[in-house]
Amino acid sequence: MIRRLYLEDFRVFAGQEFRFDDGITCIVGPNGSGKTTILEAIEFALFKRVRRKDKDIGKLEELIRHGRRRARVEMEFIAPANGRRYLVKRTINVGSTAAELIDIETGETIEDTVKRVNNEIVRLLGTDRDGFAALAYVRQGDISILSRLPPRKKRSTLRDMMGLGIYDDTTKNLKSRTRLLEKKLSLISQTRQTLEEVRRHLPSGTTLDTALQALETLRGQGTDGAALEVLKTLIDQIRESVRTVEEKLASEELSVQPRLIEKEKTLAARLQTVLDEIPKVAEEQLKPRIRAEARELFLNIFGDKYSDLTIDDDYDIRLFDVGGHPVKLSKASGGEDVCVNFALRVAVNTALQKEAQAGNTEMLQPLGLLILDEPGAGLDSQRRRWLPEAISSLDSVKQVIVVTHMEELRDAGNVVITLQPQGYDRPPRVIVQE
Amino acid sequence: MVRVAHISDSHLGAAMFQLPERREDVRICFRRAVERALSYSPDILVHTGDLFDSPDPSQVDMQVAIEAFKAAAKKDVMVVVLQGNHDLAGLRRTASPVRTLEQAEYVVSTGEEQYRIVREKIDGQDVEMHMLSWGPKRTTQRLVRESRPDGDINLLFAHTTATNWDSLPLDFDYIGEGHTHVFQLDRYAGIGAPGSTAVIEWRRELGKNRTRQLIIVDAERDGIEFQTEELRDVREFVHVYGLDITGTSGEMANEVIKKKIETLPVRSNGSIVIIEVSGTIDSEAESAIKREELVEFGRKHLNALVVFIEPKWNVLGPRPVSLSRPLDVRKSVTEYALKTGMNQVEELVQLLDEIGVG
């Protein structure tokens, strides 16, 4: 999917081009050599945001190389939505960014404001940044935490990985909508109560009529006309108030509106049940595939010790050893734990991408891209040697980018990009081997 | 005439299921393969890579290799050993243990390089041997493509050519490779792969028509002839596939598997029995399968070293509804509401649009 990446004054890089092809590209270098920067640049080029250690970095200016005032990133990619080639260019200046999206085949600029470029890229990818992260990006952090989570949290994490988190977000929207409706409703009923209270304390129409009649009687008895006028005005004013209160109570706002709101509330509740159910259905649809993929990958590396990996209905992950004994993941060794997580994470991606490829469902446009960040963490040297093969076997994914400090993973790459730090603030030396 | 005995992928040091018994088996199988090869009195014994399972073999395994090759030297057999992906760590980052054997002149290999040509005069013929150790795929393919042999008899030995057999160069009398672990021979084109000397990874090596053979090549200027001899593993392997448990409950599945075990034709003690179980069951049934009991029962009943139940079954959820695009909220809500017979679907979707997705 990604074809070319050019970085100018972007973090450690002064002016560096990287070419990517289908197949496996390994980016190898010691800590701090700029490996992660390449991934950050990809994320930035697509989404204008960069997440580091699970947090968005605050100011994009931090990405500008020390002592410079402007950073530039250019990336060529093939859009999964239509198979066309695009070039996205982004610039970071202090306090502002700019973006441009170009259709390479026609050479035309399609979009040239940041917001429109962002939206168009989401459309071309068929997924936003969160979906992209779930589908394509296997990060070191995600890998190791999964198995240590309590079941409920595990479930929601896996759900997020499958991109089903979108339903939770929708539910959130729905809930805030429902809360709004409830607030409206309680405001209305409060107003109604107050008005009814007031109405109760006001004299009724007949009482006022009687009072008026009494007044007329007084007038016949020759009482002072001016004093009587004062009383009449008072009675009229009271009558007017009663009328206003009664009108308000009968108004559409207080009588019809509550019924409409109630109706909408029922509808929202129904939508809520649907939104609750769908992820469960989707999960069950995807789970067998994910399990099959995860199992294959895991047994590639631990097949001499284990015979199976299962995910039960409560999302409990269990291993079975060669003798058929179940082993709880929490009881497995660190390396096995990491490996299971890696396998699961990759499996979610490959399962989704395979599902799409098979055309069983038009689930997603497959991104055809998988980014593995330090996949070998925690494995002993013997097993790390299996990793290249395990990675090479991910042939359902067109393009795999592996970022690692482990030299032995070089073997997995069709192309190996080596980064050598050069000391001080100098950009790393970049060596490309086929 | 030049006679070549071709074996491959011995993986000394490999221990299936982490069993020391298998580590020993692998050594015995390798010794036997070399013995059988030498019994044909070849001019060249070629081992096309992955002699060792790891770049850092044990002293014992090194000794096993040295002794076998010493025996070959005694019979004046030239020994060629290629470096495979298992004995090289990373792309030639560290030297292969095969280098050690080469430096001690037990074997001829490709040294520090991936590709090397050796010319020998054998039986009055100029024999050109192109040797290709493990390396990056594209480099390997290029080296194969660009090879230009120029002897009376031309041989190409590779751990893998990383090339389809239809696309291999036609200039060689024999092209021999390893890496696949499964015997294959194209007598007409003169291309062969003997497979491994022992069962190393049963998943790809066991099955119908999959064998391991010793390939004997007799090459002359005007033709080539082959003999093969099956290399049986010293241990009996029983491989059962296609046992289907679709639709069974867990208990029934246990019965089906148990019955199968009872009827298995196992001839020797200490054999390795692998039972692939396939089909589709629900997760309740899966958790009711008593794997440890079945394994225990099998081991006792068959007197087996290993009974391995390979779970190839699928597990399905109980729900009848399926979604065409689970990540498309709007579409999924519509589908779900329609399929479960809800009314007011339009209003539902309208509300969804109002609150916004995601």
Short mmCIF file of N, CA, C and O in Angstrom, two decimals, chain A residues 90-163:
data_model
loop_
_atom_site.label_atom_id
_atom_site.label_comp_id
_atom_site.label_asym_id
_atom_site.label_seq_id
_atom_site.Cartn_x
_atom_site.Cartn_y
_atom_site.Cartn_z
N ARG A 90 2.63 16.86 3.41
CA ARG A 90 2.26 17.65 4.58
C ARG A 90 3.47 18.44 5.08
O ARG A 90 4.60 17.95 5.02
N THR A 91 3.20 19.64 5.56
CA THR A 91 4.26 20.51 6.08
C THR A 91 3.88 20.91 7.49
O THR A 91 2.73 21.21 7.76
N ILE A 92 4.87 20.91 8.37
CA ILE A 92 4.63 21.45 9.71
C ILE A 92 5.46 22.71 9.85
O ILE A 92 6.68 22.68 9.72
N ASN A 93 4.78 23.83 10.08
CA ASN A 93 5.47 25.06 10.44
C ASN A 93 5.18 25.30 11.90
O ASN A 93 4.27 24.69 12.46
N VAL A 94 5.94 26.18 12.52
CA VAL A 94 5.65 26.45 13.91
C VAL A 94 4.25 27.06 13.98
O VAL A 94 3.98 28.07 13.34
N GLY A 95 3.35 26.40 14.67
CA GLY A 95 2.00 26.95 14.83
C GLY A 95 1.00 26.59 13.75
O GLY A 95 -0.17 26.89 13.88
N SER A 96 1.42 25.96 12.66
CA SER A 96 0.44 25.61 11.64
C SER A 96 0.91 24.42 10.80
O SER A 96 2.09 24.09 10.80
N THR A 97 -0.03 23.76 10.14
CA THR A 97 0.36 22.70 9.20
C THR A 97 -0.39 22.94 7.90
O THR A 97 -1.41 23.61 7.86
N ALA A 98 0.17 22.35 6.84
CA ALA A 98 -0.50 22.44 5.54
C ALA A 98 -0.50 21.05 4.92
O ALA A 98 0.32 20.20 5.29
N ALA A 99 -1.42 20.81 4.03
CA ALA A 99 -1.51 19.50 3.40
C ALA A 99 -2.00 19.60 1.98
O ALA A 99 -2.70 20.54 1.61
N GLU A 100 -1.59 18.61 1.17
CA GLU A 100 -2.01 18.57 -0.21
C GLU A 100 -2.12 17.11 -0.62
O GLU A 100 -1.28 16.29 -0.24
N LEU A 101 -3.15 16.78 -1.37
CA LEU A 101 -3.31 15.41 -1.86
C LEU A 101 -3.37 15.42 -3.37
O LEU A 101 -4.16 16.16 -3.97
N ILE A 102 -2.50 14.62 -3.99
CA ILE A 102 -2.37 14.65 -5.45
C ILE A 102 -2.66 13.26 -6.02
O ILE A 102 -2.18 12.25 -5.50
N ASP A 103 -3.44 13.21 -7.07
CA ASP A 103 -3.66 11.97 -7.80
C ASP A 103 -2.48 11.81 -8.75
O ASP A 103 -2.30 12.61 -9.68
N ILE A 104 -1.65 10.80 -8.51
CA ILE A 104 -0.40 10.70 -9.27
C ILE A 104 -0.66 10.45 -10.75
O ILE A 104 0.05 10.97 -11.62
N GLU A 105 -1.70 9.68 -11.05
CA GLU A 105 -1.93 9.34 -12.46
C GLU A 105 -2.30 10.57 -13.29
O GLU A 105 -1.86 10.70 -14.44
N THR A 106 -3.10 11.46 -12.72
CA THR A 106 -3.48 12.64 -13.50
C THR A 106 -2.60 13.84 -13.16
O THR A 106 -2.58 14.83 -13.89
N GLY A 107 -1.87 13.74 -12.06
CA GLY A 107 -1.02 14.85 -11.64
C GLY A 107 -1.80 16.01 -11.03
O GLY A 107 -1.25 17.06 -10.75
N GLU A 108 -3.09 15.79 -10.81
CA GLU A 108 -3.91 16.88 -10.30
C GLU A 108 -3.94 16.91 -8.77
O GLU A 108 -3.96 15.87 -8.13
N THR A 109 -3.97 18.11 -8.23
CA THR A 109 -4.20 18.26 -6.80
C THR A 109 -5.69 18.08 -6.54
O THR A 109 -6.51 18.79 -7.12
N ILE A 110 -6.03 17.10 -5.69
CA ILE A 110 -7.45 16.86 -5.44
C ILE A 110 -7.94 17.70 -4.28
O ILE A 110 -9.04 18.21 -4.29
N GLU A 111 -7.12 17.73 -3.23
CA GLU A 111 -7.52 18.49 -2.05
C GLU A 111 -6.31 19.29 -1.59
O GLU A 111 -5.18 18.83 -1.70
N ASP A 112 -6.56 20.48 -1.03
CA ASP A 112 -5.40 21.24 -0.57
C ASP A 112 -5.61 21.93 0.77
O ASP A 112 -4.85 22.81 1.13
N THR A 113 -6.68 21.55 1.50
CA THR A 113 -6.74 22.04 2.88
C THR A 113 -6.60 20.85 3.81
O THR A 113 -6.96 19.73 3.44
N VAL A 114 -6.07 21.12 4.99
CA VAL A 114 -5.75 20.03 5.91
C VAL A 114 -6.98 19.17 6.18
O VAL A 114 -6.94 17.94 6.08
N LYS A 115 -8.09 19.83 6.47
CA LYS A 115 -9.28 19.09 6.86
C LYS A 115 -9.78 18.21 5.72
O LYS A 115 -10.12 17.04 5.91
N ARG A 116 -9.80 18.77 4.52
CA ARG A 116 -10.31 18.01 3.38
C ARG A 116 -9.38 16.87 3.01
O ARG A 116 -9.82 15.79 2.64
N VAL A 117 -8.08 17.11 3.13
CA VAL A 117 -7.12 16.04 2.85
C VAL A 117 -7.35 14.90 3.85
O VAL A 117 -7.42 13.73 3.47
N ASN A 118 -7.51 15.27 5.13
CA ASN A 118 -7.74 14.24 6.16
C ASN A 118 -8.95 13.39 5.82
O ASN A 118 -8.91 12.17 5.85
N ASN A 119 -10.05 14.08 5.49
CA ASN A 119 -11.29 13.36 5.21
C ASN A 119 -11.16 12.47 3.98
O ASN A 119 -11.63 11.34 3.96
N GLU A 120 -10.53 13.00 2.95
CA GLU A 120 -10.40 12.23 1.71
C GLU A 120 -9.54 10.99 1.94
O GLU A 120 -9.84 9.92 1.42
N ILE A 121 -8.50 11.11 2.74
CA ILE A 121 -7.64 9.95 2.98
C ILE A 121 -8.42 8.88 3.74
O ILE A 121 -8.32 7.69 3.43
N VAL A 122 -9.21 9.30 4.72
CA VAL A 122 -10.03 8.33 5.46
C VAL A 122 -10.95 7.60 4.48
O VAL A 122 -11.12 6.38 4.54
N ARG A 123 -11.49 8.35 3.54
CA ARG A 123 -12.38 7.73 2.55
C ARG A 123 -11.59 6.73 1.67
O ARG A 123 -12.03 5.62 1.43
N LEU A 124 -10.40 7.14 1.24
CA LEU A 124 -9.61 6.28 0.36
C LEU A 124 -9.13 5.01 1.06
O LEU A 124 -9.03 3.95 0.46
N LEU A 125 -8.82 5.15 2.36
CA LEU A 125 -8.36 3.98 3.11
C LEU A 125 -9.52 3.09 3.51
O LEU A 125 -9.35 1.90 3.78
N GLY A 126 -10.69 3.69 3.59
CA GLY A 126 -11.85 2.94 4.07
C GLY A 126 -11.83 2.78 5.58
O GLY A 126 -12.55 1.98 6.15
N THR A 127 -10.98 3.53 6.24
CA THR A 127 -10.91 3.43 7.70
C THR A 127 -10.26 4.68 8.26
O THR A 127 -9.45 5.31 7.60
N ASP A 128 -10.66 5.04 9.48
CA ASP A 128 -10.01 6.19 10.11
C ASP A 128 -8.77 5.72 10.86
O ASP A 128 -8.38 4.56 10.76
N ARG A 129 -8.21 6.63 11.63
CA ARG A 129 -6.95 6.28 12.27
C ARG A 129 -7.09 5.11 13.25
O ARG A 129 -6.22 4.25 13.32
N ASP A 130 -8.18 5.09 13.99
CA ASP A 130 -8.34 4.01 14.96
C ASP A 130 -8.48 2.67 14.24
O ASP A 130 -7.89 1.67 14.63
N GLY A 131 -9.26 2.68 13.19
CA GLY A 131 -9.41 1.46 12.40
C GLY A 131 -8.08 1.04 11.80
O GLY A 131 -7.72 -0.14 11.81
N PHE A 132 -7.34 2.01 11.32
CA PHE A 132 -6.03 1.74 10.73
C PHE A 132 -5.12 1.11 11.78
O PHE A 132 -4.45 0.12 11.54
N ALA A 133 -5.14 1.71 12.98
CA ALA A 133 -4.29 1.18 14.05
C ALA A 133 -4.70 -0.25 14.38
O ALA A 133 -3.85 -1.12 14.57
N ALA A 134 -6.01 -0.49 14.41
CA ALA A 134 -6.47 -1.83 14.76
C ALA A 134 -6.10 -2.83 13.68
O ALA A 134 -5.75 -3.97 13.96
N LEU A 135 -6.16 -2.40 12.44
CA LEU A 135 -5.98 -3.34 11.34
C LEU A 135 -4.54 -3.55 10.95
O LEU A 135 -4.13 -4.65 10.61
N ALA A 136 -3.78 -2.48 10.97
CA ALA A 136 -2.47 -2.58 10.34
C ALA A 136 -1.32 -2.54 11.33
O ALA A 136 -0.23 -2.99 11.02
N TYR A 137 -1.58 -2.03 12.53
CA TYR A 137 -0.45 -1.69 13.35
C TYR A 137 -0.36 -2.59 14.58
O TYR A 137 -1.22 -2.56 15.44
N VAL A 138 0.64 -3.41 14.63
CA VAL A 138 0.84 -4.27 15.79
C VAL A 138 1.98 -3.67 16.60
O VAL A 138 3.14 -3.77 16.23
N ARG A 139 1.61 -3.03 17.69
CA ARG A 139 2.62 -2.33 18.47
C ARG A 139 3.10 -3.17 19.63
O ARG A 139 2.38 -4.01 20.15
N GLN A 140 4.31 -2.88 20.05
CA GLN A 140 4.91 -3.59 21.16
C GLN A 140 4.01 -3.55 22.39
O GLN A 140 3.77 -4.54 23.03
N GLY A 141 3.51 -2.37 22.70
CA GLY A 141 2.67 -2.19 23.88
C GLY A 141 1.46 -3.09 23.87
O GLY A 141 1.22 -3.84 24.81
N ASP A 142 0.72 -3.06 22.76
CA ASP A 142 -0.50 -3.86 22.66
C ASP A 142 -0.19 -5.32 22.85
O ASP A 142 -0.99 -6.07 23.36
N ILE A 143 0.98 -5.71 22.36
CA ILE A 143 1.30 -7.13 22.36
C ILE A 143 1.34 -7.67 23.77
O ILE A 143 0.77 -8.71 24.06
N SER A 144 1.98 -6.96 24.68
CA SER A 144 2.25 -7.61 25.94
C SER A 144 1.13 -7.47 26.97
O SER A 144 1.04 -8.24 27.88
N ILE A 145 0.25 -6.47 26.82
CA ILE A 145 -0.71 -6.29 27.90
C ILE A 145 -1.88 -7.26 27.86
O ILE A 145 -2.41 -7.63 28.88
N LEU A 146 -2.23 -7.69 26.69
CA LEU A 146 -3.50 -8.36 26.47
C LEU A 146 -3.83 -9.46 27.47
O LEU A 146 -4.88 -9.49 28.07
N SER A 147 -2.87 -10.36 27.64
CA SER A 147 -3.21 -11.55 28.42
C SER A 147 -3.33 -11.25 29.90
O SER A 147 -3.87 -12.04 30.65
N ARG A 148 -2.84 -10.11 30.33
CA ARG A 148 -2.89 -9.84 31.76
C ARG A 148 -4.15 -9.10 32.17
O ARG A 148 -4.37 -8.79 33.33
N LEU A 149 -4.98 -8.78 31.21
CA LEU A 149 -6.20 -8.04 31.52
C LEU A 149 -7.26 -8.96 32.11
O LEU A 149 -7.30 -10.14 31.81
N PRO A 150 -8.13 -8.41 32.97
CA PRO A 150 -9.28 -9.20 33.43
C PRO A 150 -10.20 -9.46 32.23
O PRO A 150 -10.21 -8.67 31.29
N PRO A 151 -10.98 -10.55 32.29
CA PRO A 151 -11.75 -10.99 31.13
C PRO A 151 -12.57 -9.89 30.45
O PRO A 151 -12.58 -9.80 29.25
N ARG A 152 -13.24 -9.06 31.26
CA ARG A 152 -14.10 -8.07 30.63
C ARG A 152 -13.30 -7.08 29.81
O ARG A 152 -13.65 -6.69 28.72
N LYS A 153 -12.18 -6.70 30.39
CA LYS A 153 -11.33 -5.72 29.73
C LYS A 153 -10.70 -6.36 28.48
O LYS A 153 -10.51 -5.73 27.46
N LYS A 154 -10.39 -7.64 28.62
CA LYS A 154 -9.79 -8.37 27.52
C LYS A 154 -10.74 -8.38 26.33
O LYS A 154 -10.37 -8.15 25.19
N ARG A 155 -11.97 -8.62 26.67
CA ARG A 155 -12.99 -8.66 25.64
C ARG A 155 -13.09 -7.33 24.91
O ARG A 155 -13.09 -7.29 23.68
N SER A 156 -13.12 -6.25 25.69
CA SER A 156 -13.28 -4.96 25.02
C SER A 156 -12.03 -4.60 24.24
O SER A 156 -12.11 -3.97 23.19
N THR A 157 -10.86 -5.04 24.73
CA THR A 157 -9.64 -4.76 23.98
C THR A 157 -9.64 -5.51 22.66
O THR A 157 -9.32 -4.95 21.61
N LEU A 158 -10.01 -6.76 22.72
CA LEU A 158 -10.06 -7.55 21.49
C LEU A 158 -11.09 -6.96 20.53
O LEU A 158 -10.90 -6.94 19.33
N ARG A 159 -12.17 -6.51 21.13
CA ARG A 159 -13.21 -5.91 20.33
C ARG A 159 -12.68 -4.68 19.60
O ARG A 159 -12.93 -4.47 18.44
N ASP A 160 -11.92 -3.88 20.34
CA ASP A 160 -11.31 -2.71 19.71
C ASP A 160 -10.37 -3.12 18.59
O ASP A 160 -10.32 -2.49 17.55
N MET A 161 -9.63 -4.18 18.84
CA MET A 161 -8.69 -4.65 17.82
C MET A 161 -9.42 -5.03 16.53
O MET A 161 -8.91 -4.89 15.45
N MET A 162 -10.61 -5.55 16.71
CA MET A 162 -11.37 -5.94 15.53
C MET A 162 -12.03 -4.73 14.88
O MET A 162 -12.73 -4.86 13.90
N GLY A 163 -11.82 -3.57 15.49
CA GLY A 163 -12.42 -2.36 14.93
C GLY A 163 -13.86 -2.20 15.36
O GLY A 163 -14.58 -1.33 14.89
#
